[in-house]
Short mmCIF file of C-alpha atoms in Angstrom, two decimals:
data_model
loop_
_atom_site.label_atom_id
_atom_site.label_comp_id
_atom_site.label_asym_id
_atom_site.label_seq_id
_atom_site.Cartn_x
_atom_site.Cartn_y
_atom_site.Cartn_z
CA MET A 1 -81.32 -61.37 -18.34
CA THR A 2 -84.67 -62.01 -16.33
CA THR A 3 -87.82 -61.53 -18.37
CA PRO A 4 -90.15 -58.91 -16.79
CA SER A 5 -93.85 -60.05 -16.55
CA ALA A 6 -96.77 -58.17 -16.06
CA GLU A 7 -98.12 -60.22 -13.22
CA PRO A 8 -96.01 -61.69 -10.33
CA VAL A 9 -95.89 -65.46 -10.81
CA LEU A 10 -95.12 -68.09 -8.28
CA GLU A 11 -92.99 -70.15 -10.56
CA GLU A 12 -89.61 -68.55 -11.86
CA PRO A 13 -89.69 -67.88 -15.55
CA VAL A 14 -87.42 -70.52 -17.28
CA ASP A 15 -84.58 -68.10 -18.14
CA ALA A 16 -84.36 -66.75 -14.61
CA ARG A 17 -83.93 -70.36 -13.44
CA VAL A 18 -81.32 -70.93 -16.01
CA VAL A 19 -79.40 -67.89 -14.80
CA ARG A 20 -79.71 -68.87 -11.20
CA THR A 21 -78.60 -72.37 -11.79
CA ARG A 22 -75.51 -71.18 -13.68
CA ARG A 23 -74.66 -68.52 -11.05
CA ASP A 24 -75.12 -71.35 -8.41
CA VAL A 25 -73.02 -74.15 -10.32
CA LEU A 26 -70.26 -71.68 -11.29
CA ALA A 27 -69.83 -70.35 -7.70
CA ALA A 28 -69.80 -73.98 -6.42
CA THR A 29 -67.23 -74.79 -9.03
CA ILE A 30 -64.90 -72.06 -7.98
CA GLU A 31 -65.28 -73.02 -4.41
CA GLU A 32 -64.32 -76.65 -5.06
CA LEU A 33 -61.33 -75.53 -7.14
CA VAL A 34 -60.00 -73.08 -4.64
CA GLU A 35 -60.55 -75.49 -1.61
CA GLY A 36 -59.31 -78.79 -3.20
CA GLY A 37 -57.74 -77.83 -6.62
CA TRP A 38 -58.37 -79.24 -10.12
CA ASP A 39 -59.15 -82.81 -8.98
CA SER A 40 -61.87 -81.81 -6.72
CA VAL A 41 -63.94 -80.18 -9.55
CA THR A 42 -66.07 -83.39 -10.57
CA HIS A 43 -69.69 -82.97 -11.53
CA ALA A 44 -70.85 -85.14 -8.55
CA ARG A 45 -69.16 -82.91 -5.91
CA VAL A 46 -70.02 -79.61 -7.55
CA ALA A 47 -73.67 -80.87 -8.17
CA ARG A 48 -73.64 -81.76 -4.28
CA ARG A 49 -72.31 -78.65 -3.17
CA ALA A 50 -74.84 -76.35 -5.44
CA GLY A 51 -77.77 -78.55 -4.68
CA TYR A 52 -78.35 -79.81 -8.30
CA SER A 53 -78.68 -83.07 -10.00
CA LYS A 54 -75.57 -84.31 -11.82
CA ALA A 55 -77.84 -84.58 -14.81
CA THR A 56 -78.52 -81.10 -14.64
CA LEU A 57 -74.66 -80.24 -14.62
CA TYR A 58 -74.14 -82.64 -17.53
CA ALA A 59 -76.80 -80.97 -19.58
CA HIS A 60 -74.99 -77.70 -19.27
CA TRP A 61 -71.43 -78.67 -19.17
CA PRO A 62 -70.26 -81.74 -20.80
CA ASP A 63 -66.95 -81.98 -19.13
CA ARG A 64 -64.92 -80.49 -16.33
CA LEU A 65 -63.04 -78.13 -18.70
CA ALA A 66 -66.40 -76.57 -19.89
CA LEU A 67 -67.42 -76.13 -16.31
CA VAL A 68 -64.11 -74.68 -15.27
CA ARG A 69 -63.84 -72.24 -18.36
CA ASP A 70 -67.37 -71.03 -17.60
CA ALA A 71 -66.47 -70.55 -13.91
CA PHE A 72 -63.50 -68.54 -14.79
CA ALA A 73 -65.31 -66.33 -17.08
CA SER A 74 -67.78 -65.56 -14.31
CA PHE A 75 -65.08 -65.20 -11.77
CA GLY A 76 -63.37 -62.65 -13.94
CA GLN A 77 -65.79 -59.99 -12.74
CA MET A 78 -63.58 -58.78 -10.15
CA PRO A 79 -63.74 -55.44 -8.26
CA HIS A 80 -61.05 -53.07 -9.89
CA HIS A 81 -59.96 -49.68 -8.82
CA GLU A 82 -61.75 -46.75 -10.37
CA SER A 83 -59.58 -44.98 -12.65
CA THR A 84 -59.13 -41.15 -11.82
CA GLY A 85 -56.42 -40.37 -14.39
CA ASP A 86 -53.75 -39.85 -11.89
CA LEU A 87 -51.02 -42.39 -12.60
CA ARG A 88 -49.77 -42.88 -9.11
CA GLY A 89 -52.94 -43.21 -7.62
CA ASP A 90 -54.48 -45.61 -10.38
CA LEU A 91 -51.41 -47.84 -10.19
CA ILE A 92 -51.43 -48.15 -6.21
CA GLY A 93 -55.26 -48.45 -6.33
CA GLU A 94 -55.02 -51.22 -8.81
CA LEU A 95 -52.36 -53.18 -6.93
CA THR A 96 -54.31 -52.62 -3.76
CA SER A 97 -57.38 -54.16 -5.45
CA PHE A 98 -55.39 -56.95 -6.96
CA ARG A 99 -54.25 -57.70 -3.50
CA SER A 100 -57.66 -57.67 -1.77
CA ALA A 101 -59.05 -60.14 -4.72
CA MET A 102 -55.99 -62.41 -3.86
CA ILE A 103 -57.40 -62.89 -0.30
CA GLU A 104 -60.94 -61.94 -0.24
CA HIS A 105 -61.88 -63.58 -3.48
CA ARG A 106 -59.29 -66.56 -3.14
CA LEU A 107 -57.75 -65.26 -6.32
CA ASP A 108 -54.42 -66.55 -4.95
CA ARG A 109 -55.77 -70.17 -5.12
CA ALA A 110 -57.49 -69.70 -8.65
CA LEU A 111 -54.25 -68.38 -9.95
CA ALA A 112 -52.12 -71.05 -8.37
CA VAL A 113 -54.47 -74.01 -9.74
CA LEU A 114 -54.45 -72.35 -13.36
CA ALA A 115 -50.55 -71.83 -13.02
CA GLU A 116 -49.99 -75.55 -12.01
CA ARG A 117 -52.76 -77.34 -14.17
CA ALA A 118 -52.03 -75.55 -17.63
CA GLY A 119 -48.81 -77.56 -17.55
CA PRO A 120 -50.54 -81.05 -17.61
CA VAL A 121 -54.00 -79.93 -19.20
CA PRO A 122 -53.00 -77.82 -22.10
CA GLU A 123 -56.52 -76.85 -22.89
CA LEU A 124 -56.37 -74.86 -19.53
CA THR A 125 -53.81 -72.48 -21.09
CA GLU A 126 -56.31 -70.48 -23.06
CA VAL A 127 -58.62 -70.24 -20.09
CA ARG A 128 -55.64 -69.00 -17.92
CA ASN A 129 -54.37 -66.60 -20.47
CA ALA A 130 -57.97 -64.94 -20.97
CA PHE A 131 -58.30 -64.87 -17.12
CA VAL A 132 -55.02 -63.12 -16.55
CA GLU A 133 -55.23 -60.74 -19.48
CA ASP A 134 -58.71 -59.67 -18.26
CA GLY A 135 -57.45 -59.06 -14.87
CA GLU A 136 -54.44 -57.01 -16.21
CA ARG A 137 -56.47 -54.76 -18.38
CA PRO A 138 -56.98 -51.93 -16.31
CA MET A 139 -53.39 -51.77 -15.11
CA ARG A 140 -52.03 -51.84 -18.73
CA ARG A 141 -54.73 -49.27 -19.73
CA ALA A 142 -53.26 -46.94 -17.15
CA LEU A 143 -49.53 -47.64 -18.36
CA GLU A 144 -50.40 -47.35 -21.89
CA THR A 145 -50.90 -43.76 -21.37
CA VAL A 146 -46.98 -43.36 -21.09
CA LEU A 147 -45.51 -46.71 -22.33
CA THR A 148 -45.72 -49.10 -25.35
CA GLY A 149 -44.06 -52.32 -26.62
CA PRO A 150 -41.46 -54.28 -24.42
CA ARG A 151 -41.27 -51.41 -21.86
CA LEU A 152 -45.13 -51.77 -21.44
CA ASP A 153 -44.72 -55.56 -20.82
CA ALA A 154 -41.72 -55.20 -18.52
CA VAL A 155 -43.52 -52.76 -16.25
CA THR A 156 -46.92 -54.73 -16.00
CA ALA A 157 -44.90 -57.89 -15.23
CA MET A 158 -42.91 -55.90 -12.30
CA LEU A 159 -46.24 -54.46 -11.06
CA CYS A 160 -48.32 -57.61 -11.14
CA GLY A 161 -45.25 -59.81 -10.25
CA ALA A 162 -44.80 -57.68 -7.11
CA VAL A 163 -48.05 -59.03 -5.72
CA VAL A 164 -48.02 -62.61 -7.44
CA HIS A 165 -44.50 -63.38 -6.31
CA PRO A 166 -44.88 -62.87 -2.45
CA VAL A 167 -48.67 -64.01 -2.31
CA LEU A 168 -47.84 -67.40 -4.47
CA LEU A 169 -44.45 -68.20 -3.41
CA HIS A 170 -44.18 -66.78 0.13
CA GLY A 171 -47.52 -67.13 1.04
CA HIS A 172 -48.07 -63.35 2.31
CA SER A 173 -49.23 -60.14 0.71
CA PRO A 174 -47.17 -57.07 0.16
CA THR A 175 -47.92 -54.22 2.46
CA ASP A 176 -49.18 -51.03 1.89
CA GLU A 177 -45.90 -49.58 2.17
CA GLU A 178 -44.22 -52.16 -0.09
CA LEU A 179 -46.94 -51.36 -2.86
CA GLU A 180 -46.14 -47.52 -2.58
CA VAL A 181 -42.34 -48.38 -2.97
CA VAL A 182 -43.09 -50.53 -6.05
CA VAL A 183 -45.13 -47.63 -7.78
CA ASP A 184 -42.71 -44.88 -6.64
CA VAL A 185 -39.67 -46.76 -7.79
CA ILE A 186 -41.13 -47.38 -11.31
CA LEU A 187 -42.55 -43.76 -11.68
CA ARG A 188 -39.33 -42.48 -10.71
CA GLY A 189 -37.33 -45.00 -13.10
CA LEU A 190 -39.29 -44.41 -16.16
CA PRO A 191 -38.03 -41.29 -18.22
CA GLU A 192 -41.38 -41.36 -19.50
CA THR A 193 -43.24 -40.19 -16.37
CA ARG A 194 -40.62 -37.74 -15.07
CA MET B 1 -19.71 -88.43 0.36
CA THR B 2 -17.87 -91.49 -1.20
CA THR B 3 -15.23 -93.40 0.62
CA PRO B 4 -11.97 -93.54 -1.06
CA SER B 5 -10.42 -97.17 -1.15
CA ALA B 6 -7.01 -98.18 -1.87
CA GLU B 7 -7.90 -100.77 -4.31
CA PRO B 8 -10.61 -100.73 -7.06
CA VAL B 9 -13.47 -102.93 -5.90
CA LEU B 10 -16.10 -104.61 -8.05
CA GLU B 11 -19.05 -103.95 -5.39
CA GLU B 12 -19.76 -100.27 -4.51
CA PRO B 13 -19.13 -99.28 -0.96
CA VAL B 14 -22.43 -99.19 1.05
CA ASP B 15 -22.53 -95.06 1.49
CA ALA B 16 -21.69 -94.82 -2.23
CA ARG B 17 -24.79 -96.91 -3.13
CA VAL B 18 -26.81 -94.88 -0.48
CA VAL B 19 -25.58 -91.74 -2.31
CA ARG B 20 -26.60 -93.03 -5.65
CA THR B 21 -29.93 -94.33 -4.62
CA ARG B 22 -30.88 -91.15 -3.03
CA ARG B 23 -29.92 -89.09 -6.27
CA ASP B 24 -31.73 -91.39 -8.55
CA VAL B 25 -34.90 -91.36 -6.35
CA LEU B 26 -34.83 -87.65 -5.84
CA ALA B 27 -34.43 -86.91 -9.49
CA ALA B 28 -37.27 -89.29 -10.24
CA THR B 29 -39.37 -87.67 -7.72
CA ILE B 30 -38.81 -84.08 -9.22
CA GLU B 31 -39.49 -85.68 -12.70
CA GLU B 32 -42.85 -87.16 -11.43
CA LEU B 33 -43.61 -83.77 -9.85
CA VAL B 34 -42.90 -81.48 -12.83
CA GLU B 35 -44.72 -83.84 -15.26
CA GLY B 36 -47.78 -84.96 -13.31
CA GLY B 37 -47.83 -82.80 -10.40
CA TRP B 38 -48.43 -83.55 -6.65
CA ASP B 39 -50.74 -86.64 -7.22
CA SER B 40 -48.12 -88.38 -9.55
CA VAL B 41 -45.53 -88.55 -6.66
CA THR B 42 -46.30 -92.04 -5.18
CA HIS B 43 -43.92 -94.34 -3.89
CA ALA B 44 -45.02 -96.91 -6.58
CA ARG B 45 -44.53 -94.44 -9.55
CA VAL B 46 -41.09 -93.02 -8.23
CA ALA B 47 -39.76 -96.49 -7.56
CA ARG B 48 -40.56 -97.70 -11.06
CA ARG B 49 -39.14 -94.50 -12.65
CA ALA B 50 -36.04 -94.69 -10.63
CA GLY B 51 -35.53 -98.57 -11.00
CA TYR B 52 -35.59 -99.33 -7.41
CA SER B 53 -38.21 -101.52 -5.17
CA LYS B 54 -40.89 -99.86 -3.15
CA ALA B 55 -39.53 -101.38 -0.04
CA THR B 56 -36.17 -99.44 -0.63
CA LEU B 57 -38.05 -96.08 -0.95
CA TYR B 58 -40.44 -96.72 2.10
CA ALA B 59 -37.06 -97.44 3.98
CA HIS B 60 -35.80 -94.16 3.18
CA TRP B 61 -38.73 -91.94 2.86
CA PRO B 62 -42.00 -92.99 4.93
CA ASP B 63 -44.41 -90.84 2.93
CA ARG B 64 -44.72 -88.65 0.04
CA LEU B 65 -44.22 -85.42 2.09
CA ALA B 66 -40.43 -86.76 3.17
CA LEU B 67 -39.75 -87.69 -0.52
CA VAL B 68 -40.91 -84.14 -1.88
CA ARG B 69 -39.04 -82.34 0.96
CA ASP B 70 -35.83 -84.07 0.17
CA ALA B 71 -36.34 -83.78 -3.65
CA PHE B 72 -36.67 -79.97 -3.18
CA ALA B 73 -33.65 -79.78 -1.03
CA SER B 74 -31.52 -81.53 -3.74
CA PHE B 75 -33.54 -79.29 -6.45
CA GLY B 76 -32.11 -76.32 -4.61
CA GLN B 77 -28.72 -76.48 -6.10
CA MET B 78 -29.37 -74.37 -9.01
CA PRO B 79 -27.19 -72.67 -11.20
CA HIS B 80 -26.70 -68.87 -10.31
CA HIS B 81 -25.04 -65.97 -11.89
CA GLU B 82 -21.31 -65.49 -10.37
CA SER B 83 -21.47 -62.05 -8.51
CA THR B 84 -18.86 -59.59 -9.98
CA GLY B 85 -19.91 -56.65 -7.56
CA ASP B 86 -21.44 -54.65 -10.47
CA LEU B 87 -25.18 -54.21 -9.27
CA ARG B 88 -26.64 -53.90 -12.87
CA GLY B 89 -24.62 -56.86 -14.33
CA ASP B 90 -25.28 -58.98 -10.97
CA LEU B 91 -29.12 -58.34 -11.14
CA ILE B 92 -29.54 -58.98 -15.02
CA GLY B 93 -27.33 -62.04 -14.59
CA GLU B 94 -29.34 -63.41 -11.71
CA LEU B 95 -32.50 -62.88 -13.52
CA THR B 96 -31.26 -64.35 -16.73
CA SER B 97 -30.13 -67.65 -14.64
CA PHE B 98 -33.64 -67.57 -12.98
CA ARG B 99 -35.26 -67.61 -16.27
CA SER B 100 -33.13 -70.46 -17.75
CA ALA B 101 -33.81 -72.55 -14.64
CA MET B 102 -37.50 -72.03 -15.24
CA ILE B 103 -37.28 -73.69 -18.56
CA GLU B 104 -34.23 -75.76 -18.58
CA HIS B 105 -34.61 -77.26 -15.02
CA ARG B 106 -38.51 -77.02 -15.14
CA LEU B 107 -38.39 -74.67 -12.13
CA ASP B 108 -41.56 -73.36 -13.49
CA ARG B 109 -43.32 -76.53 -12.84
CA ALA B 110 -41.73 -77.05 -9.59
CA LEU B 111 -42.81 -73.51 -8.37
CA ALA B 112 -46.43 -73.99 -9.75
CA VAL B 113 -46.96 -77.17 -7.83
CA LEU B 114 -45.57 -75.51 -4.50
CA ALA B 115 -47.74 -72.61 -5.12
CA GLU B 116 -50.80 -74.58 -5.72
CA ARG B 117 -50.25 -77.50 -3.17
CA ALA B 118 -49.20 -75.60 -0.20
CA GLY B 119 -52.75 -74.54 0.15
CA PRO B 120 -54.36 -77.82 0.56
CA VAL B 121 -51.14 -79.49 2.02
CA PRO B 122 -50.05 -77.12 4.98
CA GLU B 123 -46.99 -79.11 5.58
CA LEU B 124 -45.51 -78.06 2.03
CA THR B 125 -45.54 -74.49 3.24
CA GLU B 126 -42.39 -74.87 4.97
CA VAL B 127 -40.65 -76.51 2.09
CA ARG B 128 -42.05 -73.84 -0.29
CA ASN B 129 -40.62 -71.13 1.90
CA ALA B 130 -37.24 -72.61 2.20
CA PHE B 131 -37.03 -73.55 -1.26
CA VAL B 132 -38.11 -69.94 -2.55
CA GLU B 133 -35.83 -68.18 0.02
CA ASP B 134 -32.93 -70.34 -0.90
CA GLY B 135 -33.41 -69.35 -4.73
CA GLU B 136 -33.72 -65.63 -3.89
CA ARG B 137 -30.62 -65.53 -1.68
CA PRO B 138 -28.16 -64.28 -4.32
CA MET B 139 -30.43 -61.59 -5.59
CA ARG B 140 -31.17 -60.33 -2.09
CA ARG B 141 -27.61 -60.55 -1.19
CA ALA B 142 -26.76 -58.23 -4.20
CA LEU B 143 -29.64 -55.84 -3.23
CA GLU B 144 -28.69 -55.75 0.51
CA THR B 145 -25.61 -53.61 -0.72
CA VAL B 146 -28.02 -50.81 -1.06
CA LEU B 147 -31.32 -51.56 0.36
CA THR B 148 -32.92 -52.77 3.78
CA GLY B 149 -36.39 -53.35 5.32
CA PRO B 150 -39.48 -53.01 3.26
CA ARG B 151 -37.67 -51.35 0.14
CA LEU B 152 -35.34 -54.54 0.05
CA ASP B 153 -38.64 -56.71 0.14
CA ALA B 154 -40.50 -54.59 -2.52
CA VAL B 155 -37.58 -54.32 -4.78
CA THR B 156 -36.96 -58.25 -4.71
CA ALA B 157 -40.58 -59.11 -5.24
CA MET B 158 -40.61 -56.77 -8.47
CA LEU B 159 -37.32 -58.19 -9.71
CA CYS B 160 -38.52 -61.82 -8.93
CA GLY B 161 -42.16 -61.21 -9.98
CA ALA B 162 -40.87 -59.78 -13.48
CA VAL B 163 -39.89 -63.43 -14.23
CA VAL B 164 -42.52 -65.46 -12.13
CA HIS B 165 -45.62 -63.54 -13.22
CA PRO B 166 -45.01 -63.97 -17.12
CA VAL B 167 -43.55 -67.53 -16.77
CA LEU B 168 -46.38 -68.89 -14.54
CA LEU B 169 -49.29 -66.87 -15.59
CA HIS B 170 -48.68 -66.12 -19.25
CA GLY B 171 -46.70 -69.19 -19.97
CA HIS B 172 -43.78 -67.36 -21.65
CA SER B 173 -40.32 -66.08 -20.47
CA PRO B 174 -39.32 -62.38 -20.32
CA THR B 175 -37.05 -61.26 -23.31
CA ASP B 176 -33.48 -60.15 -22.57
CA GLU B 177 -34.70 -56.54 -23.51
CA GLU B 178 -37.44 -56.89 -20.93
CA LEU B 179 -34.96 -58.17 -18.11
CA GLU B 180 -32.91 -55.15 -18.90
CA VAL B 181 -35.70 -52.67 -18.74
CA VAL B 182 -36.62 -54.14 -15.35
CA VAL B 183 -33.26 -53.72 -13.81
CA ASP B 184 -32.99 -50.36 -15.35
CA VAL B 185 -35.94 -48.97 -14.28
CA ILE B 186 -35.32 -50.18 -10.60
CA LEU B 187 -31.85 -48.82 -10.68
CA ARG B 188 -33.05 -45.34 -12.07
CA GLY B 189 -35.85 -45.26 -9.61
CA LEU B 190 -33.93 -46.02 -6.50
CA PRO B 191 -32.43 -42.99 -4.93
CA GLU B 192 -29.91 -45.39 -3.03
CA THR B 193 -28.31 -46.45 -6.47
CA ARG B 194 -28.11 -42.84 -8.31
#
């Protein structure tokens, strides 16, 4: 997104500055969100954390929802497993990436805030749905090679749920062994993959 | 917990009054929690909703955590499927009860608040763990007839996750057909149940 210039210049080009502002502010938004939750995301706190003025934030994001929506769109670029075409390996790889993101990228907190706040703040429903569908895509793509319809939805829910349930509701991640059990039970249990 | 008395009396016995106060206040606490989340649970709001004085609330529950802890202990008495000893029927029955409780008892909101607030409020971790373990017990008991160790944990996570993931992160319940797929894939995929 930066404009190449013939000569090195001391001042950043305007669009590079905009890109940097966006990146800093959205990262600070996610940090506030995962640390303190929805109520911690105020223009004042995010501005202070990112090192910009409140006026700059208001110029780009008129309200909290705009800020959080953009933050989740940028958060969405998560590391995923690189598909190899081997279904078992791809599913275990994708579950392992999901589990790492839960801890290393604080995806556990981000998902918990979305799950909790989409009740009282209905505008967040759309943000949550887009974010979750985006995250599920590689797994669904791997499963679509063998499944469709309600079977695809049910198996996607079992796979994602095998990470979401222990992380969000027990506060611990599934082990490597547990992730392998999950994938092997499913592959053995699906007539489509035998 | 009520004291039987020989004669009908106009005034309630003290312990019956205490039982009624507890029931009303804890129900109001859950209502505030599922409607507005953790921050809505204040002694003032719960007292107003339940129709008691703030002083009465403080006398029984010195702080918000005490109130929420007791409220979840009472919330815990959820309808469960009556076990028949048939594993497939018991698992489908238990998932169906779980799904109903999510909607009819607003368990979706209760779990989302616990998942979200246990991060910033570490004292809630224990409340969340006790509540979730309590809810999982009938399902684990059914599975324990065929599974142990990491296989038991992995399959419990898949089953619970198949309801938790769509409800909390997609905002919709799995269909009857999807719940049957979940149970049938698992039973077919486990060498222990073939």
